[in-house]
Each structure stands twice: as C-alpha cells, then as structure tokens.
Amino acid sequence: MRTAITLFICCGLICFSTYGQLKSYKRGLASFENGHYNLAIREFSKVTELDPLYQADLLKKTGDAFRLTNRWAESIPYYEKVLALPNPASEIYYYLGYAHKSKGEYQKAKEYFSAFARTNPSDRVLAEKVQRELNALLLTESLFQKNSEKDFKNLEGVNTSGSEFTGAIFNGHLVFTASRKTKIYSNDLPFLGIYKAKITDGKVGQTELFSSSIFADDRNEGSPAFSPDGKMMVFARGNSGKRKDLSPDVDLYMSRYVSGTGWTEPTRITASDSLAYDGCPAFSSDGKTLYFSSNRAGGSGGLDIYRVNLDASGRFGNPVNMGKAINTAGDEMFPFVSTDGKLYFASDGHPGLGKLDLFRAVRTGGKITVENMGLPYNSSMDDFGYLEDEYGNEYFTSNRSGGKGDDDIYYYLAPEEPKEEVVVNVPEKEKKVVNYFLAGEIVSEGKLLDSATLYVFKLDGGMETEYVEPITVKQGQFGPIKLEEDEDYILLAEKPNYLTKRENFTMYGRSIPEVLLTKPVTDTTFHVSIPLESIFVGKTFRLENIYYDLDKADIRPDAAIELDKLVQILKDNPGLKIELGSHTDARASEIYNLRLSQRRAESAINYIVNKGISRERLEARGYGESELIIPNAKTEAEHQQNRRTEFKVIEINSKQD
C-alpha cells in the first residue's frame, strides 16, 4: 500500500509538472503571436520538458524570439538544436549565418549561408539576400584594413542599461532618444522619448526631458532633427506597442519654437505617408531639404531614404526617392548631411561588417559613390546614427559588445588644430551667369489640354503676387517663363468644366553652383506637368487621411491638414458647391453609424466654414454604412476602405464666394 501511495504521489507530481510546463509553453506562444517577444522568452525558459510533438516548435519560437529582439547570439543554441531535428526549414541556415556574422564569426557565417543556398530555397527574396551576404563576406577583409584609428569612447552620463541613440546637436546640447518613459511598451520595454544633455568637451551635463510639449507617454518618440535657424523640429512618433515590426503607424511630426512660449503642439507633416513607416528625419545644412527613411510603396525594398524640399514658408513639397545608388533591397536609415554636403547613413543592404553599417555617399563627376566607413565606425553588430558638430566632433550609435546596455552612443573629440593666419590673394574672375526658365504642359487623362489658362504668382512674405500676365495655353504647352533664384512660385491652371489646380514650384535649392559652370552664360529650363481633372454635377472625390478618434467627431490635427487642402480647392474654384459625405464601416448598429457619420460631416463643414468658406456652398451628409465599398469587410484594412470622407459636386456656376 505504501508503495502504491508513493507511486501515486510521484505520478501526480509528474503530471502536474508536465501540465504546468505545457501551460507556460502556451502562454509563451500567445505572447509570441502578439509580438511580445521578451515575455515569450520568459515563459519559454520555464519549459524544461515537453511533449516531443511541441519540442521543435518550442526551440524555433525561442530562437525566433531572441532574433526578433535583436539578440542574435542568444538564438544560436536554439537554432542549432532545430537543425539537428528531421527536415529543418531552410531559413534556419540563414538565421544561423546572420547570427554568427553578428558575433564577427565570418567563416561560420559563410558556411551557414552557403548551406542555405544548397537547399534550393523557394523564397526568392531570402535567396537574393543570402547571395548579397555571401558577396559582402568576400569584402570583409578589405573593410578591416580600412581603419581611421580614431578612439571613440562610450558617452558616460548618457548611456544606461537601456537604449540610447543619437539624434542631433542643438544649442550646445546632444538631443537624443532613450527608453526612459515610465509606461511600458508591449514588448516589456519602456517607451522611447526625446531627451537632452549639455555636452562640453565630451563631458555630459544633467540629462533631462527635451520638452514637455513633445511628450506622449504612451507612444514611441525619437530621432529629432532641427532646422538651422532652430525654429522647426521634426521627429518620429508612433508605435503604440501593438506591433514590434516596422508597421505603418510611425509618422513624422513637426513642432515650431515660439519665443516666450516654447515648442508648439506637434502636428503630422504633409510629406509623411500615413500608410507607411516614416522616420529618421535630418535637415540639410541650409535647411531647404529634409531627408528621411520610409517603406512607402514604390521604393527599392525595405526602408529607403527620401528627400523633400521646403519652400520659404516652411511648407513641404513632394518626397523624392534618393535612387538605387543609395537605396538597396535592404534597409537604409538614419541619414545625416554634413556641412560639406556629404550624406551619411546606415544600411544593411550595402556590403558591411555587421548588420547595420555606417556609409558615406560622395558625388564625383555627377556620379554617386557609396563608401563603407570601415573601422572603428562599424562592427559586427548594428552601427547607425552618425552625426558631427561644427567643431568636427563625431557621434554614432552601436549595440556592439562592451557597451552599457542595448544601444549606446559613442563619441570622438576632434583634436584642436593650431590657428594660422593665411593671406591669399585671389585674382578677380569673370562672374558666370545662369538664366532659369520654366516650361511645361497642362494635361488631362494623359493628353495635352488645349486653351487652358495659366496664372503664375510669386510668393512674397507668404502673400501671392502676380508675376506674369495670364497665359492662354495653346495645344497644352507653355513657356519658357523667366524665373528668379531663391524664389517661390504658385502655378494656377484653370479651364471651364475642369477643377482648377495649383502647383507649388520653388527655386530654393535649385541653383547651380558656380564651380560647375563651364560657360559665361548658361540657360537652364525646368519642366512641370499640371494635370487637370474634369468636373460635372454628381462627380465624387475621395479625401485621403481623414481619420477620427473612436466614436468621436472632433477634427484631429492630421485630418485638419487634409481639410485645409479642400479649403484651398474651394477657394480656387469659387463657383463650386459641394456635399461633404462621411461614411462609416459596418461594425455598429445602422442608426448609430448614421448619426455618427452625420456628426462627423457637420464637424468637417464647421471647420471649413471657420476657414472662410461660405456655408451656402456646403452641405453635410452622413451616409453611415449605407454605401460600403466592401460589403463583407473582415480585415482592418477593408474596414478602413469603408470608413471614408468624400465630397460630391452638386452645383457649378460662376458665383463668387
């Protein structure tokens, strides 16, 4: 009997232990599926014995969780155990290759990458990435020989066991990003915020919050950039914690400095794409161009670097991709432009020593060459966020071994050079002249549009002043029109039964440097194409990016940006009377949705009226869920298609506002 009781107790303990470990496994699995990888690792670590049916998944998921939290080295033993099991997935070889590369074990990395290639993988994107890694490994020896031998030091007083990375030098302070907010990100980490510390000869003063005006305790905020005059700040905000990957909820925001008041409430900039990740902003040294990273549609692969011009009033133009000389199928991030015009950035697509390496782009003879910065800037880990100040001091961020925590900031103090007075006699030379012109076309549906009228205005202190007499555009083409350097222009094209269209054109940043001129007089013509859209009573136009908070009808700052565009359309088309319609998805009752959509339409109308448009030209109508684009919507993206704001033309006449 005693033996039976003992056996019963032991069996009970074993069953209880097995049940408890299965429970930890399932909790870890749930955390993993929700992107909470650190929590998943914590639960998985409690599992020491598990049914063989789940063992392979446990090992792979644990390795994946370490990999997705950028702890590649810790993923190695788990992936190696997966390889020892029957029929391992081919990507395990890739993960092991990348993990060994992050440790600087390049020969092992080559062996695993080569093994992956031998599996004849079906994933072409991953196969191409592995081939790029193999090609890069051939260059590692030459990159090790490229060493500036500068002594970069860990920035004491700023770095902690958390994450700190570079941002900008502003008013003698290093303004940086750090994981120090009290609220915790969904991955068991503090949210990122923007902080500052005074820097003097490498010595750091007290670290403090940059500004209470630019602080959302439940959002990640970082990567600050400042215009040269110090009056504008652009930074990245997003990632509420629902996703770990580069999800489309990171946007660029702008704040302006008002003397006596401080920094204004941030608003999303017009150049940011709400359906993409936009981050890592950086101004050019003259403040006329903003560079940033984005994974918006139409790029080269992952994150690409874009640039966008600013006009004299600080308004953003249309972003332009920097091209394939800079951007690869991988990620290009953290741009920085030095005072001499060199572009620095981080990339995992160009050949490098680690995951993210630092690169420098140099234009020579009209061709852009990208150079790996070599040692000690780069390591086998992530190196990014290069910047330098006016004294030649340099900073960058790395999670290389020997640091204080996750990402640390490193710095190098440039040696003081003895000042020597030099007198140079420069002979006078003949000044070269450039004449700038504008020419273009007015089109509709891809065809030249005859007999449209073009007005050209010059912006003077933000006011529009007529620059040339109205031009009747014959056969759809106009120009050349003489332009002046460093001026902003507005082109206004109109034609009966078409929506009047305005295009901004700036000469800021377009002047040709004199050093590139080869003739006494050079004529340069810029070309623009202005599309006009036909209008008729009943035609509907969709307004993009008009979003409302849940169950509310208040106009958010991001929606105000889009409504301001409609206000301008109404001002440019004074004979237009419209119905502004608001549509909901079908996830509440019909009567509730109808009332909510009506409130939202009326709220938008009130906003437009407050901007100077007559209420007589506007009608508000809430459609609720009566006109769904996707009747049986299931995904969030499909519901978003149904939630929309549109305006419909209900009258066209010559009446003025």
mmCIF file of C-alpha atoms in Angstrom, residues 32-266:
data_model
loop_
_atom_site.group_PDB
_atom_site.id
_atom_site.type_symbol
_atom_site.label_atom_id
_atom_site.label_comp_id
_atom_site.label_asym_id
_atom_site.label_seq_id
_atom_site.Cartn_x
_atom_site.Cartn_y
_atom_site.Cartn_z
ATOM 1 C CA PHE A 32 4.931 35.477 -29.273
ATOM 2 C CA GLU A 33 1.936 35.716 -31.608
ATOM 3 C CA ASN A 34 1.128 39.164 -30.169
ATOM 4 C CA GLY A 35 4.677 40.395 -30.727
ATOM 5 C CA HIS A 36 5.586 40.344 -27.015
ATOM 6 C CA TYR A 37 8.865 38.531 -27.584
ATOM 7 C CA ASN A 38 10.549 39.246 -24.242
ATOM 8 C CA LEU A 39 7.505 37.917 -22.422
ATOM 9 C CA ALA A 40 7.558 34.871 -24.697
ATOM 10 C CA ILE A 41 11.212 34.196 -23.834
ATOM 11 C CA ARG A 42 10.364 34.412 -20.129
ATOM 12 C CA GLU A 43 7.615 31.789 -20.458
ATOM 13 C CA PHE A 44 9.577 29.520 -22.819
ATOM 14 C CA SER A 45 12.518 29.461 -20.370
ATOM 15 C CA LYS A 46 10.274 27.804 -17.766
ATOM 16 C CA VAL A 47 9.767 24.804 -20.047
ATOM 17 C CA THR A 48 12.360 22.082 -19.484
ATOM 18 C CA GLU A 49 10.333 19.030 -20.501
ATOM 19 C CA LEU A 50 7.679 18.988 -23.167
ATOM 20 C CA ASP A 51 5.868 16.516 -25.359
ATOM 21 C CA PRO A 52 8.059 15.840 -28.442
ATOM 22 C CA LEU A 53 5.079 16.952 -30.509
ATOM 23 C CA TYR A 54 5.737 20.557 -29.371
ATOM 24 C CA GLN A 55 9.508 20.430 -28.840
ATOM 25 C CA ALA A 56 10.534 21.537 -32.344
ATOM 26 C CA ASP A 57 8.152 24.493 -32.262
ATOM 27 C CA LEU A 58 9.381 25.498 -28.785
ATOM 28 C CA LEU A 59 13.011 25.545 -29.934
ATOM 29 C CA LYS A 60 12.281 27.506 -33.109
ATOM 30 C CA LYS A 61 9.972 30.004 -31.403
ATOM 31 C CA THR A 62 12.567 30.628 -28.667
ATOM 32 C CA GLY A 63 15.259 31.230 -31.296
ATOM 33 C CA ASP A 64 12.864 33.478 -33.218
ATOM 34 C CA ALA A 65 12.036 35.486 -30.081
ATOM 35 C CA PHE A 66 15.742 36.152 -29.414
ATOM 36 C CA ARG A 67 16.256 37.036 -33.091
ATOM 37 C CA LEU A 68 13.293 39.422 -33.200
ATOM 38 C CA THR A 69 14.572 41.258 -30.117
ATOM 39 C CA ASN A 70 17.943 41.698 -31.834
ATOM 40 C CA ARG A 71 19.654 39.159 -29.545
ATOM 41 C CA TRP A 72 21.055 37.111 -32.392
ATOM 42 C CA ALA A 73 23.882 35.442 -30.458
ATOM 43 C CA GLU A 74 21.415 34.023 -27.919
ATOM 44 C CA SER A 75 19.358 32.487 -30.730
ATOM 45 C CA ILE A 76 22.240 30.246 -31.890
ATOM 46 C CA PRO A 77 21.871 27.256 -29.492
ATOM 47 C CA TYR A 78 18.146 27.010 -30.197
ATOM 48 C CA TYR A 79 18.515 27.154 -33.981
ATOM 49 C CA GLU A 80 21.353 24.601 -33.828
ATOM 50 C CA LYS A 81 19.045 22.197 -31.963
ATOM 51 C CA VAL A 82 16.365 22.776 -34.613
ATOM 52 C CA LEU A 83 18.907 21.827 -37.292
ATOM 53 C CA ALA A 84 19.514 18.523 -35.509
ATOM 54 C CA LEU A 85 15.839 17.612 -35.893
ATOM 55 C CA PRO A 86 14.434 15.983 -39.050
ATOM 56 C CA ASN A 87 13.591 18.250 -42.016
ATOM 57 C CA PRO A 88 14.537 21.687 -40.640
ATOM 58 C CA ALA A 89 13.269 24.717 -42.567
ATOM 59 C CA SER A 90 15.878 26.213 -44.903
ATOM 60 C CA GLU A 91 15.670 29.662 -43.304
ATOM 61 C CA ILE A 92 17.274 28.248 -40.134
ATOM 62 C CA TYR A 93 20.583 28.178 -42.037
ATOM 63 C CA TYR A 94 20.083 31.848 -42.916
ATOM 64 C CA TYR A 95 19.317 32.804 -39.316
ATOM 65 C CA LEU A 96 22.424 30.979 -38.073
ATOM 66 C CA GLY A 97 24.554 32.637 -40.749
ATOM 67 C CA TYR A 98 23.321 36.079 -39.733
ATOM 68 C CA ALA A 99 23.725 35.276 -36.024
ATOM 69 C CA HIS A 100 27.367 34.242 -36.469
ATOM 70 C CA LYS A 101 28.010 37.344 -38.585
ATOM 71 C CA SER A 102 26.697 39.469 -35.701
ATOM 72 C CA LYS A 103 29.362 37.828 -33.491
ATOM 73 C CA GLY A 104 32.097 38.546 -36.038
ATOM 74 C CA GLU A 105 32.422 34.845 -36.861
ATOM 75 C CA TYR A 106 32.531 35.388 -40.606
ATOM 76 C CA GLN A 107 33.765 31.920 -41.619
ATOM 77 C CA LYS A 108 30.902 30.221 -39.784
ATOM 78 C CA ALA A 109 28.503 32.742 -41.277
ATOM 79 C CA LYS A 110 29.766 31.864 -44.751
ATOM 80 C CA GLU A 111 29.284 28.130 -44.063
ATOM 81 C CA TYR A 112 25.655 28.572 -42.991
ATOM 82 C CA PHE A 113 24.811 30.978 -45.818
ATOM 83 C CA SER A 114 26.326 28.508 -48.303
ATOM 84 C CA ALA A 115 24.325 25.673 -46.717
ATOM 85 C CA PHE A 116 21.167 27.717 -47.165
ATOM 86 C CA ALA A 117 21.966 28.222 -50.860
ATOM 87 C CA ARG A 118 22.382 24.444 -51.287
ATOM 88 C CA THR A 119 18.826 23.784 -50.037
ATOM 89 C CA ASN A 120 17.398 25.293 -53.274
ATOM 90 C CA PRO A 121 15.100 27.594 -51.281
ATOM 91 C CA SER A 122 11.729 28.605 -52.719
ATOM 92 C CA ASP A 123 11.869 32.010 -51.036
ATOM 93 C CA ARG A 124 13.487 34.101 -53.781
ATOM 94 C CA VAL A 125 13.682 37.259 -51.678
ATOM 95 C CA LEU A 126 15.593 35.438 -48.937
ATOM 96 C CA ALA A 127 17.766 33.684 -51.532
ATOM 97 C CA GLU A 128 18.759 37.041 -53.030
ATOM 98 C CA LYS A 129 19.514 38.396 -49.562
ATOM 99 C CA VAL A 130 21.762 35.424 -48.778
ATOM 100 C CA GLN A 131 23.622 35.934 -52.044
ATOM 101 C CA ARG A 132 24.211 39.581 -51.082
ATOM 102 C CA GLU A 133 25.544 38.409 -47.720
ATOM 103 C CA LEU A 134 27.929 35.964 -49.397
ATOM 104 C CA ASN A 135 29.157 38.702 -51.726
ATOM 105 C CA ALA A 136 29.623 41.041 -48.752
ATOM 106 C CA LEU A 137 31.648 38.459 -46.840
ATOM 107 C CA LEU A 138 34.190 38.479 -49.684
ATOM 108 C CA LEU A 139 34.876 42.141 -48.848
ATOM 109 C CA THR A 140 35.210 41.868 -45.068
ATOM 110 C CA GLU A 141 38.998 41.555 -45.168
ATOM 111 C CA SER A 142 39.359 44.783 -47.137
ATOM 112 C CA LEU A 143 36.915 46.532 -44.776
ATOM 113 C CA PHE A 144 39.006 45.509 -41.759
ATOM 114 C CA GLN A 145 42.010 47.132 -43.410
ATOM 115 C CA LYS A 146 40.040 50.411 -43.679
ATOM 116 C CA ASN A 147 40.619 51.860 -40.232
ATOM 117 C CA SER A 148 40.667 55.543 -39.291
ATOM 118 C CA GLU A 149 42.118 54.548 -35.877
ATOM 119 C CA LYS A 150 40.014 57.193 -34.155
ATOM 120 C CA ASP A 151 39.424 56.487 -30.474
ATOM 121 C CA PHE A 152 35.653 56.520 -29.989
ATOM 122 C CA LYS A 153 34.522 56.385 -26.353
ATOM 123 C CA ASN A 154 31.281 55.367 -24.699
ATOM 124 C CA LEU A 155 29.429 58.563 -23.741
ATOM 125 C CA GLU A 156 29.406 58.423 -19.936
ATOM 126 C CA GLY A 157 26.485 60.170 -18.264
ATOM 127 C CA VAL A 158 24.072 59.436 -21.107
ATOM 128 C CA ASN A 159 24.256 55.691 -21.702
ATOM 129 C CA THR A 160 22.406 53.319 -19.392
ATOM 130 C CA SER A 161 21.388 49.661 -19.396
ATOM 131 C CA GLY A 162 18.504 50.696 -21.663
ATOM 132 C CA SER A 163 18.638 52.084 -25.184
ATOM 133 C CA GLU A 164 20.072 55.475 -26.156
ATOM 134 C CA PHE A 165 20.742 56.607 -29.714
ATOM 135 C CA THR A 166 21.845 59.765 -31.433
ATOM 136 C CA GLY A 167 19.604 62.482 -32.771
ATOM 137 C CA ALA A 168 21.030 65.980 -33.229
ATOM 138 C CA ILE A 169 23.264 68.678 -31.776
ATOM 139 C CA PHE A 170 21.112 71.663 -30.805
ATOM 140 C CA ASN A 171 22.109 74.770 -28.827
ATOM 141 C CA GLY A 172 25.148 73.057 -27.332
ATOM 142 C CA HIS A 173 23.108 70.029 -26.290
ATOM 143 C CA LEU A 174 23.012 66.489 -27.560
ATOM 144 C CA VAL A 175 19.334 65.780 -28.175
ATOM 145 C CA PHE A 176 18.892 62.024 -28.214
ATOM 146 C CA THR A 177 16.378 59.178 -27.984
ATOM 147 C CA ALA A 178 16.199 56.935 -24.908
ATOM 148 C CA SER A 179 13.957 54.216 -23.460
ATOM 149 C CA ARG A 180 13.159 56.027 -20.214
ATOM 150 C CA LYS A 181 9.411 56.641 -20.158
ATOM 151 C CA THR A 182 7.511 55.232 -17.206
ATOM 152 C CA LYS A 183 4.936 53.480 -19.375
ATOM 153 C CA ILE A 184 5.949 50.085 -20.701
ATOM 154 C CA TYR A 185 5.895 49.118 -24.367
ATOM 155 C CA SER A 186 4.002 45.945 -25.230
ATOM 156 C CA ASN A 187 7.327 44.093 -25.526
ATOM 157 C CA ASP A 188 8.060 44.640 -21.826
ATOM 158 C CA LEU A 189 10.279 47.650 -22.592
ATOM 159 C CA PRO A 190 9.841 51.354 -21.725
ATOM 160 C CA PHE A 191 8.558 53.648 -24.474
ATOM 161 C CA LEU A 192 11.147 55.798 -26.260
ATOM 162 C CA GLY A 193 11.300 59.537 -25.585
ATOM 163 C CA ILE A 194 13.397 62.570 -26.545
ATOM 164 C CA TYR A 195 15.926 63.894 -24.021
ATOM 165 C CA LYS A 196 18.804 66.372 -23.942
ATOM 166 C CA ALA A 197 22.150 66.778 -22.189
ATOM 167 C CA LYS A 198 24.698 69.590 -22.444
ATOM 168 C CA ILE A 199 27.962 68.423 -23.993
ATOM 169 C CA THR A 200 31.258 70.194 -23.283
ATOM 170 C CA ASP A 201 34.498 68.574 -24.493
ATOM 171 C CA GLY A 202 32.980 65.122 -24.144
ATOM 172 C CA LYS A 203 31.679 65.811 -20.640
ATOM 173 C CA VAL A 204 27.956 65.446 -20.155
ATOM 174 C CA GLY A 205 25.738 67.654 -18.017
ATOM 175 C CA GLN A 206 22.457 66.620 -16.448
ATOM 176 C CA THR A 207 20.112 64.642 -18.683
ATOM 177 C CA GLU A 208 16.561 65.975 -18.840
ATOM 178 C CA LEU A 209 13.390 65.725 -20.885
ATOM 179 C CA PHE A 210 13.730 67.803 -24.048
ATOM 180 C CA SER A 211 10.273 69.393 -23.860
ATOM 181 C CA SER A 212 7.013 68.552 -22.096
ATOM 182 C CA SER A 213 5.186 69.812 -25.217
ATOM 183 C CA ILE A 214 6.756 66.999 -27.214
ATOM 184 C CA PHE A 215 5.943 64.081 -24.967
ATOM 185 C CA ALA A 216 3.311 61.375 -25.366
ATOM 186 C CA ASP A 217 3.803 58.841 -22.580
ATOM 187 C CA ASP A 218 2.114 56.010 -24.499
ATOM 188 C CA ARG A 219 3.936 56.410 -27.813
ATOM 189 C CA ASN A 220 7.482 55.911 -29.037
ATOM 190 C CA GLU A 221 9.095 59.231 -29.964
ATOM 191 C CA GLY A 222 12.601 59.814 -31.280
ATOM 192 C CA SER A 223 15.061 60.831 -33.995
ATOM 193 C CA PRO A 224 14.810 64.621 -33.544
ATOM 194 C CA ALA A 225 16.046 66.943 -36.307
ATOM 195 C CA PHE A 226 16.282 70.748 -36.191
ATOM 196 C CA SER A 227 16.261 73.392 -38.911
ATOM 197 C CA PRO A 228 19.437 75.540 -38.959
ATOM 198 C CA ASP A 229 17.583 78.554 -37.521
ATOM 199 C CA GLY A 230 16.365 76.420 -34.611
ATOM 200 C CA LYS A 231 12.711 77.292 -35.205
ATOM 201 C CA MET A 232 11.486 73.952 -36.528
ATOM 202 C CA MET A 233 11.831 70.442 -35.143
ATOM 203 C CA VAL A 234 10.844 67.269 -36.986
ATOM 204 C CA PHE A 235 10.748 63.914 -35.219
ATOM 205 C CA ALA A 236 9.208 60.442 -35.486
ATOM 206 C CA ARG A 237 6.209 59.408 -33.415
ATOM 207 C CA GLY A 238 4.221 56.184 -33.426
ATOM 208 C CA ASN A 239 4.268 52.533 -32.454
ATOM 209 C CA SER A 240 1.609 52.375 -29.774
ATOM 210 C CA GLY A 241 3.027 48.981 -28.861
ATOM 211 C CA LYS A 242 0.660 46.852 -30.886
ATOM 212 C CA ARG A 243 3.361 45.748 -33.283
ATOM 213 C CA LYS A 244 7.084 45.058 -32.975
ATOM 214 C CA ASP A 245 7.910 45.189 -36.658
ATOM 215 C CA LEU A 246 8.154 48.316 -38.829
ATOM 216 C CA SER A 247 4.410 48.703 -39.004
ATOM 217 C CA PRO A 248 2.654 51.558 -40.808
ATOM 218 C CA ASP A 249 1.938 53.583 -37.675
ATOM 219 C CA VAL A 250 5.108 55.681 -37.466
ATOM 220 C CA ASP A 251 4.867 59.202 -38.884
ATOM 221 C CA LEU A 252 6.924 62.379 -38.984
ATOM 222 C CA TYR A 253 5.711 65.234 -36.799
ATOM 223 C CA MET A 254 6.693 68.889 -36.700
ATOM 224 C CA SER A 255 6.848 71.435 -33.892
ATOM 225 C CA ARG A 256 7.779 75.123 -34.141
ATOM 226 C CA TYR A 257 9.558 77.174 -31.498
ATOM 227 C CA VAL A 258 7.679 80.308 -30.398
ATOM 228 C CA SER A 259 9.686 82.832 -28.408
ATOM 229 C CA GLY A 260 8.330 83.193 -24.888
ATOM 230 C CA THR A 261 6.068 80.154 -25.290
ATOM 231 C CA GLY A 262 8.310 77.279 -26.292
ATOM 232 C CA TRP A 263 7.622 74.375 -28.627
ATOM 233 C CA THR A 264 4.158 74.094 -30.123
ATOM 234 C CA GLU A 265 1.919 71.030 -30.081
ATOM 235 C CA PRO A 266 3.319 68.658 -32.748
#
